[in-house]
Amino acid sequence: DDMNEATKATTTYDEAIHRNGRAWMAVAIAIILGVPLAISLYLDVWPPLGRLAAALLPTIMVFWPIAIVEVITFTPMLGSGGTYLGFVTGNLSNLKVPAAIAAMQSAGVEPSTKEGEIVSTLAIGASSLVTNAVLLAGVLLMSYLLPVLESPTLKPAFANLLPALFGALGVVFISRNWKLSIAPLALMIGLFVAMPTAPVGILIPAGAIVSIGVARLLYTRHLL
């Protein structure tokens, strides 16, 4: 009976997450598209179709593959709730994914588990609230903060903020199983040396495919 109740509760939770997630994704898309549409309708100003297509084509070629890869890559880590919330609020690679991974690491739970999904969702929600609070404070205090943030002393720190963040997370996961990190690290270093301007849409799937393939190979040969 307890197992049946737990199964029903899990099913209800999953159904609610997907129902609410799809609804809020639709609302977010409507707002994003609705604002420029409302401005064009109100002012009766429309971009020329040819120029619009020419401007959108490079963006589509770069960001659509990245979007597809991010959904495939991030969903197993974040879970359903974290994925919906993360993609609605945005800034996944720079903020939401590191926050979720750090929270799961601190809580001692694994991704792709119910515990991990709950922790991931809470972490992404908390990071979104903190981000909005920081942005609000930044807007109100921008005239006072701008001279400090643009100072030559702090400029190198901001330029290396993202590498430092992912480097710290990388050390944690590499130390857990260093054998898995050798092949993807060698591949990515080689790609950066050979193609320093390669788009993220190529680098992410290449690293993910090699990582999964090497992990499978090591597992089947009992080397992990």
PDB file of C-alpha atoms in Angstrom:
ATOM      1  CA  ASP A   1       0.000   0.000   0.000  1.00  0.00           C
ATOM      2  CA  ASP A   2       2.793   2.398   0.884  1.00  0.00           C
ATOM      3  CA  MET A   3       4.491   1.651  -2.434  1.00  0.00           C
ATOM      4  CA  ASN A   4       1.265   2.289  -4.338  1.00  0.00           C
ATOM      5  CA  GLU A   5       0.760   5.573  -2.520  1.00  0.00           C
ATOM      6  CA  ALA A   6       4.342   6.620  -3.314  1.00  0.00           C
ATOM      7  CA  THR A   7       3.836   5.712  -6.987  1.00  0.00           C
ATOM      8  CA  LYS A   8       0.601   7.720  -7.127  1.00  0.00           C
ATOM      9  CA  ALA A   9       2.283  10.697  -5.462  1.00  0.00           C
ATOM     10  CA  THR A  10       5.176  10.546  -7.943  1.00  0.00           C
ATOM     11  CA  THR A  11       2.795  10.335 -10.888  1.00  0.00           C
ATOM     12  CA  THR A  12       0.762  13.279  -9.570  1.00  0.00           C
ATOM     13  CA  TYR A  13       3.936  15.325  -9.054  1.00  0.00           C
ATOM     14  CA  ASP A  14       5.226  14.565 -12.558  1.00  0.00           C
ATOM     15  CA  GLU A  15       1.871  15.404 -14.130  1.00  0.00           C
ATOM     16  CA  ALA A  16       1.676  18.695 -12.236  1.00  0.00           C
ATOM     17  CA  ILE A  17       5.255  19.632 -13.171  1.00  0.00           C
ATOM     18  CA  HIS A  18       4.696  18.971 -16.879  1.00  0.00           C
ATOM     19  CA  ARG A  19       1.280  20.670 -16.925  1.00  0.00           C
ATOM     20  CA  ASN A  20       2.481  23.814 -15.148  1.00  0.00           C
ATOM     21  CA  GLY A  21       5.820  23.805 -16.960  1.00  0.00           C
ATOM     22  CA  ARG A  22       4.223  23.725 -20.405  1.00  0.00           C
ATOM     23  CA  ALA A  23       1.749  26.416 -19.424  1.00  0.00           C
ATOM     24  CA  TRP A  24       4.432  28.795 -18.163  1.00  0.00           C
ATOM     25  CA  MET A  25       6.644  28.083 -21.159  1.00  0.00           C
ATOM     26  CA  ALA A  26       3.720  29.092 -23.392  1.00  0.00           C
ATOM     27  CA  VAL A  27       3.184  32.252 -21.313  1.00  0.00           C
ATOM     28  CA  ALA A  28       6.890  33.138 -21.549  1.00  0.00           C
ATOM     29  CA  ILE A  29       6.928  32.655 -25.333  1.00  0.00           C
ATOM     30  CA  ALA A  30       3.759  34.755 -25.671  1.00  0.00           C
ATOM     31  CA  ILE A  31       5.295  37.594 -23.636  1.00  0.00           C
ATOM     32  CA  ILE A  32       8.620  37.481 -25.508  1.00  0.00           C
ATOM     33  CA  LEU A  33       6.892  37.594 -28.888  1.00  0.00           C
ATOM     34  CA  GLY A  34       4.024  39.765 -27.743  1.00  0.00           C
ATOM     35  CA  VAL A  35       6.043  42.824 -26.702  1.00  0.00           C
ATOM     36  CA  PRO A  36       7.620  43.543 -30.134  1.00  0.00           C
ATOM     37  CA  LEU A  37       4.350  42.588 -31.828  1.00  0.00           C
ATOM     38  CA  ALA A  38       2.411  45.029 -29.658  1.00  0.00           C
ATOM     39  CA  ILE A  39       4.934  47.792 -30.382  1.00  0.00           C
ATOM     40  CA  SER A  40       4.689  47.157 -34.131  1.00  0.00           C
ATOM     41  CA  LEU A  41       0.894  47.130 -34.014  1.00  0.00           C
ATOM     42  CA  TYR A  42       0.708  50.297 -31.932  1.00  0.00           C
ATOM     43  CA  LEU A  43       3.238  52.284 -33.986  1.00  0.00           C
ATOM     44  CA  ASP A  44       2.372  50.588 -37.297  1.00  0.00           C
ATOM     45  CA  VAL A  45       6.074  50.022 -37.933  1.00  0.00           C
ATOM     46  CA  TRP A  46       7.165  46.672 -39.357  1.00  0.00           C
ATOM     47  CA  PRO A  47      10.675  45.472 -40.234  1.00  0.00           C
ATOM     48  CA  PRO A  48      11.279  44.670 -43.911  1.00  0.00           C
ATOM     49  CA  LEU A  49      10.860  40.909 -44.367  1.00  0.00           C
ATOM     50  CA  GLY A  50      14.091  40.521 -46.343  1.00  0.00           C
ATOM     51  CA  ARG A  51      16.221  42.324 -43.765  1.00  0.00           C
ATOM     52  CA  LEU A  52      14.496  40.481 -40.922  1.00  0.00           C
ATOM     53  CA  ALA A  53      15.246  37.114 -42.530  1.00  0.00           C
ATOM     54  CA  ALA A  54      18.863  38.139 -43.221  1.00  0.00           C
ATOM     55  CA  ALA A  55      19.311  39.154 -39.586  1.00  0.00           C
ATOM     56  CA  LEU A  56      17.615  36.048 -38.193  1.00  0.00           C
ATOM     57  CA  LEU A  57      19.438  33.491 -40.327  1.00  0.00           C
ATOM     58  CA  PRO A  58      22.867  33.772 -38.628  1.00  0.00           C
ATOM     59  CA  THR A  59      21.172  33.805 -35.230  1.00  0.00           C
ATOM     60  CA  ILE A  60      19.166  30.683 -36.048  1.00  0.00           C
ATOM     61  CA  MET A  61      22.255  28.858 -37.328  1.00  0.00           C
ATOM     62  CA  VAL A  62      24.132  29.561 -34.096  1.00  0.00           C
ATOM     63  CA  PHE A  63      21.511  29.451 -31.362  1.00  0.00           C
ATOM     64  CA  TRP A  64      19.052  26.794 -32.529  1.00  0.00           C
ATOM     65  CA  PRO A  65      21.666  23.992 -32.421  1.00  0.00           C
ATOM     66  CA  ILE A  66      22.801  25.305 -29.038  1.00  0.00           C
ATOM     67  CA  ALA A  67      19.204  25.291 -27.768  1.00  0.00           C
ATOM     68  CA  ILE A  68      18.645  21.697 -28.902  1.00  0.00           C
ATOM     69  CA  VAL A  69      21.928  20.557 -27.369  1.00  0.00           C
ATOM     70  CA  GLU A  70      21.183  22.355 -24.093  1.00  0.00           C
ATOM     71  CA  VAL A  71      17.793  20.658 -23.768  1.00  0.00           C
ATOM     72  CA  ILE A  72      19.339  17.224 -24.369  1.00  0.00           C
ATOM     73  CA  THR A  73      22.348  17.901 -22.123  1.00  0.00           C
ATOM     74  CA  PHE A  74      20.807  19.813 -19.229  1.00  0.00           C
ATOM     75  CA  THR A  75      17.498  17.973 -18.782  1.00  0.00           C
ATOM     76  CA  PRO A  76      19.009  14.800 -17.231  1.00  0.00           C
ATOM     77  CA  MET A  77      20.974  16.987 -14.796  1.00  0.00           C
ATOM     78  CA  LEU A  78      18.190  19.398 -13.816  1.00  0.00           C
ATOM     79  CA  GLY A  79      15.131  17.141 -13.912  1.00  0.00           C
ATOM     80  CA  SER A  80      11.710  18.147 -15.218  1.00  0.00           C
ATOM     81  CA  GLY A  81      10.993  20.934 -12.735  1.00  0.00           C
ATOM     82  CA  GLY A  82      14.467  22.415 -12.960  1.00  0.00           C
ATOM     83  CA  THR A  83      14.416  22.248 -16.756  1.00  0.00           C
ATOM     84  CA  TYR A  84      11.110  24.104 -17.119  1.00  0.00           C
ATOM     85  CA  LEU A  85      12.072  26.716 -14.532  1.00  0.00           C
ATOM     86  CA  GLY A  86      15.575  27.118 -15.906  1.00  0.00           C
ATOM     87  CA  PHE A  87      14.521  27.573 -19.513  1.00  0.00           C
ATOM     88  CA  VAL A  88      11.775  30.045 -18.566  1.00  0.00           C
ATOM     89  CA  THR A  89      14.098  32.201 -16.447  1.00  0.00           C
ATOM     90  CA  GLY A  90      17.121  31.758 -18.745  1.00  0.00           C
ATOM     91  CA  ASN A  91      20.878  32.072 -18.203  1.00  0.00           C
ATOM     92  CA  LEU A  92      21.320  28.331 -17.753  1.00  0.00           C
ATOM     93  CA  SER A  93      24.998  27.792 -18.569  1.00  0.00           C
ATOM     94  CA  ASN A  94      26.245  30.784 -16.583  1.00  0.00           C
ATOM     95  CA  LEU A  95      24.051  30.505 -13.510  1.00  0.00           C
ATOM     96  CA  LYS A  96      21.236  27.968 -13.263  1.00  0.00           C
ATOM     97  CA  VAL A  97      23.195  24.797 -14.083  1.00  0.00           C
ATOM     98  CA  PRO A  98      26.132  25.647 -11.769  1.00  0.00           C
ATOM     99  CA  ALA A  99      23.685  26.545  -8.987  1.00  0.00           C
ATOM    100  CA  ALA A 100      21.787  23.272  -9.391  1.00  0.00           C
ATOM    101  CA  ILE A 101      24.965  21.171  -9.535  1.00  0.00           C
ATOM    102  CA  ALA A 102      26.451  22.894  -6.486  1.00  0.00           C
ATOM    103  CA  ALA A 103      23.195  22.439  -4.537  1.00  0.00           C
ATOM    104  CA  MET A 104      22.954  18.731  -5.379  1.00  0.00           C
ATOM    105  CA  GLN A 105      26.601  18.283  -4.476  1.00  0.00           C
ATOM    106  CA  SER A 106      26.072  19.989  -1.109  1.00  0.00           C
ATOM    107  CA  ALA A 107      22.912  17.970  -0.412  1.00  0.00           C
ATOM    108  CA  GLY A 108      24.612  14.690  -1.337  1.00  0.00           C
ATOM    109  CA  VAL A 109      22.027  13.736  -3.961  1.00  0.00           C
ATOM    110  CA  GLU A 110      22.520  12.568  -7.539  1.00  0.00           C
ATOM    111  CA  PRO A 111      21.062  14.002 -10.763  1.00  0.00           C
ATOM    112  CA  SER A 112      18.263  12.027 -12.471  1.00  0.00           C
ATOM    113  CA  THR A 113      16.773  11.095  -9.099  1.00  0.00           C
ATOM    114  CA  LYS A 114      13.656  12.448  -7.399  1.00  0.00           C
ATOM    115  CA  GLU A 115      15.747  13.921  -4.615  1.00  0.00           C
ATOM    116  CA  GLY A 116      18.104  15.503  -7.116  1.00  0.00           C
ATOM    117  CA  GLU A 117      15.211  16.967  -9.104  1.00  0.00           C
ATOM    118  CA  ILE A 118      13.680  18.585  -6.029  1.00  0.00           C
ATOM    119  CA  VAL A 119      17.004  20.056  -4.914  1.00  0.00           C
ATOM    120  CA  SER A 120      17.720  21.233  -8.467  1.00  0.00           C
ATOM    121  CA  THR A 121      14.325  22.929  -8.783  1.00  0.00           C
ATOM    122  CA  LEU A 122      14.706  24.674  -5.422  1.00  0.00           C
ATOM    123  CA  ALA A 123      18.230  25.808  -6.286  1.00  0.00           C
ATOM    124  CA  ILE A 124      17.176  27.231  -9.654  1.00  0.00           C
ATOM    125  CA  GLY A 125      14.200  28.973  -8.063  1.00  0.00           C
ATOM    126  CA  ALA A 126      16.404  30.477  -5.357  1.00  0.00           C
ATOM    127  CA  SER A 127      19.005  31.595  -7.902  1.00  0.00           C
ATOM    128  CA  SER A 128      16.266  33.252  -9.982  1.00  0.00           C
ATOM    129  CA  LEU A 129      14.987  35.200  -6.972  1.00  0.00           C
ATOM    130  CA  VAL A 130      18.500  36.238  -5.975  1.00  0.00           C
ATOM    131  CA  THR A 131      19.276  37.260  -9.563  1.00  0.00           C
ATOM    132  CA  ASN A 132      16.167  39.446  -9.732  1.00  0.00           C
ATOM    133  CA  ALA A 133      17.023  41.021  -6.383  1.00  0.00           C
ATOM    134  CA  VAL A 134      20.591  41.743  -7.517  1.00  0.00           C
ATOM    135  CA  LEU A 135      19.364  43.162 -10.839  1.00  0.00           C
ATOM    136  CA  LEU A 136      16.873  45.404  -9.046  1.00  0.00           C
ATOM    137  CA  ALA A 137      19.565  46.638  -6.677  1.00  0.00           C
ATOM    138  CA  GLY A 138      21.933  47.117  -9.612  1.00  0.00           C
ATOM    139  CA  VAL A 139      19.413  49.199 -11.556  1.00  0.00           C
ATOM    140  CA  LEU A 140      18.693  51.400  -8.539  1.00  0.00           C
ATOM    141  CA  LEU A 141      22.373  51.835  -7.681  1.00  0.00           C
ATOM    142  CA  MET A 142      23.816  51.784 -11.217  1.00  0.00           C
ATOM    143  CA  SER A 143      25.032  55.378 -11.185  1.00  0.00           C
ATOM    144  CA  TYR A 144      27.034  54.654  -8.025  1.00  0.00           C
ATOM    145  CA  LEU A 145      28.283  51.177  -8.991  1.00  0.00           C
ATOM    146  CA  LEU A 146      29.278  51.807 -12.617  1.00  0.00           C
ATOM    147  CA  PRO A 147      32.537  53.666 -11.876  1.00  0.00           C
ATOM    148  CA  VAL A 148      33.585  50.884  -9.487  1.00  0.00           C
ATOM    149  CA  LEU A 149      32.656  48.016 -11.840  1.00  0.00           C
ATOM    150  CA  GLU A 150      34.433  49.640 -14.788  1.00  0.00           C
ATOM    151  CA  SER A 151      37.621  50.323 -12.853  1.00  0.00           C
ATOM    152  CA  PRO A 152      40.830  48.836 -14.326  1.00  0.00           C
ATOM    153  CA  THR A 153      41.450  46.995 -11.045  1.00  0.00           C
ATOM    154  CA  LEU A 154      38.293  44.873 -11.262  1.00  0.00           C
ATOM    155  CA  LYS A 155      38.213  44.412 -15.048  1.00  0.00           C
ATOM    156  CA  PRO A 156      40.466  41.286 -15.097  1.00  0.00           C
ATOM    157  CA  ALA A 157      38.323  39.654 -12.404  1.00  0.00           C
ATOM    158  CA  PHE A 158      35.088  40.084 -14.383  1.00  0.00           C
ATOM    159  CA  ALA A 159      36.780  38.839 -17.563  1.00  0.00           C
ATOM    160  CA  ASN A 160      37.672  35.557 -15.823  1.00  0.00           C
ATOM    161  CA  LEU A 161      34.528  35.109 -13.751  1.00  0.00           C
ATOM    162  CA  LEU A 162      32.930  32.400 -15.914  1.00  0.00           C
ATOM    163  CA  PRO A 163      36.113  30.300 -16.358  1.00  0.00           C
ATOM    164  CA  ALA A 164      36.705  30.476 -12.613  1.00  0.00           C
ATOM    165  CA  LEU A 165      33.155  29.328 -11.877  1.00  0.00           C
ATOM    166  CA  PHE A 166      33.216  26.340 -14.231  1.00  0.00           C
ATOM    167  CA  GLY A 167      36.812  25.544 -13.286  1.00  0.00           C
ATOM    168  CA  ALA A 168      35.817  25.198  -9.641  1.00  0.00           C
ATOM    169  CA  LEU A 169      32.881  22.948 -10.560  1.00  0.00           C
ATOM    170  CA  GLY A 170      35.109  20.945 -12.896  1.00  0.00           C
ATOM    171  CA  VAL A 171      37.604  20.197 -10.131  1.00  0.00           C
ATOM    172  CA  VAL A 172      34.825  18.743  -7.979  1.00  0.00           C
ATOM    173  CA  PHE A 173      33.541  16.369 -10.656  1.00  0.00           C
ATOM    174  CA  ILE A 174      36.942  15.467 -12.111  1.00  0.00           C
ATOM    175  CA  SER A 175      38.188  14.493  -8.663  1.00  0.00           C
ATOM    176  CA  ARG A 176      35.231  12.119  -8.258  1.00  0.00           C
ATOM    177  CA  ASN A 177      36.306  10.004 -11.257  1.00  0.00           C
ATOM    178  CA  TRP A 178      39.394  11.300 -13.043  1.00  0.00           C
ATOM    179  CA  LYS A 179      39.394   8.480 -15.617  1.00  0.00           C
ATOM    180  CA  LEU A 180      36.232   9.853 -17.221  1.00  0.00           C
ATOM    181  CA  SER A 181      37.739  13.307 -17.624  1.00  0.00           C
ATOM    182  CA  ILE A 182      40.855  12.426 -19.634  1.00  0.00           C
ATOM    183  CA  ALA A 183      39.241  11.912 -23.064  1.00  0.00           C
ATOM    184  CA  PRO A 184      36.814  14.900 -23.029  1.00  0.00           C
ATOM    185  CA  LEU A 185      39.491  17.230 -21.651  1.00  0.00           C
ATOM    186  CA  ALA A 186      41.972  16.145 -24.331  1.00  0.00           C
ATOM    187  CA  LEU A 187      39.309  16.565 -27.022  1.00  0.00           C
ATOM    188  CA  MET A 188      38.238  20.032 -25.902  1.00  0.00           C
ATOM    189  CA  ILE A 189      41.816  21.273 -25.528  1.00  0.00           C
ATOM    190  CA  GLY A 190      42.581  19.957 -29.019  1.00  0.00           C
ATOM    191  CA  LEU A 191      39.468  21.635 -30.459  1.00  0.00           C
ATOM    192  CA  PHE A 192      40.277  24.952 -28.817  1.00  0.00           C
ATOM    193  CA  VAL A 193      43.841  24.819 -30.164  1.00  0.00           C
ATOM    194  CA  ALA A 194      42.792  23.741 -33.669  1.00  0.00           C
ATOM    195  CA  MET A 195      39.605  25.847 -33.889  1.00  0.00           C
ATOM    196  CA  PRO A 196      39.743  28.676 -31.308  1.00  0.00           C
ATOM    197  CA  THR A 197      36.676  30.354 -32.836  1.00  0.00           C
ATOM    198  CA  ALA A 198      34.535  27.194 -33.058  1.00  0.00           C
ATOM    199  CA  PRO A 199      30.917  27.877 -32.040  1.00  0.00           C
ATOM    200  CA  VAL A 200      29.498  26.441 -28.836  1.00  0.00           C
ATOM    201  CA  GLY A 201      26.959  24.507 -30.913  1.00  0.00           C
ATOM    202  CA  ILE A 202      29.849  22.304 -32.120  1.00  0.00           C
ATOM    203  CA  LEU A 203      31.892  22.102 -28.925  1.00  0.00           C
ATOM    204  CA  ILE A 204      29.085  21.047 -26.562  1.00  0.00           C
ATOM    205  CA  PRO A 205      27.746  18.091 -28.592  1.00  0.00           C
ATOM    206  CA  ALA A 206      31.295  16.939 -29.431  1.00  0.00           C
ATOM    207  CA  GLY A 207      32.255  16.908 -25.766  1.00  0.00           C
ATOM    208  CA  ALA A 208      28.999  15.241 -24.717  1.00  0.00           C
ATOM    209  CA  ILE A 209      29.245  12.462 -27.336  1.00  0.00           C
ATOM    210  CA  VAL A 210      32.868  11.677 -26.488  1.00  0.00           C
ATOM    211  CA  SER A 211      32.172  11.746 -22.742  1.00  0.00           C
ATOM    212  CA  ILE A 212      29.231   9.350 -23.044  1.00  0.00           C
ATOM    213  CA  GLY A 213      31.107   7.033 -25.417  1.00  0.00           C
ATOM    214  CA  VAL A 214      34.221   6.846 -23.256  1.00  0.00           C
ATOM    215  CA  ALA A 215      32.163   6.331 -20.103  1.00  0.00           C
ATOM    216  CA  ARG A 216      30.289   3.471 -21.762  1.00  0.00           C
ATOM    217  CA  LEU A 217      33.550   1.898 -22.946  1.00  0.00           C
ATOM    218  CA  LEU A 218      35.176   2.113 -19.522  1.00  0.00           C
ATOM    219  CA  TYR A 219      32.054   0.732 -17.869  1.00  0.00           C
ATOM    220  CA  THR A 220      31.786  -2.282 -20.186  1.00  0.00           C
ATOM    221  CA  ARG A 221      35.451  -3.077 -19.600  1.00  0.00           C
ATOM    222  CA  HIS A 222      35.050  -2.763 -15.817  1.00  0.00           C
ATOM    223  CA  LEU A 223      37.576   0.073 -15.598  1.00  0.00           C
ATOM    224  CA  LEU A 224      35.437   2.394 -13.517  1.00  0.00           C
TER     225      LEU A 224
END
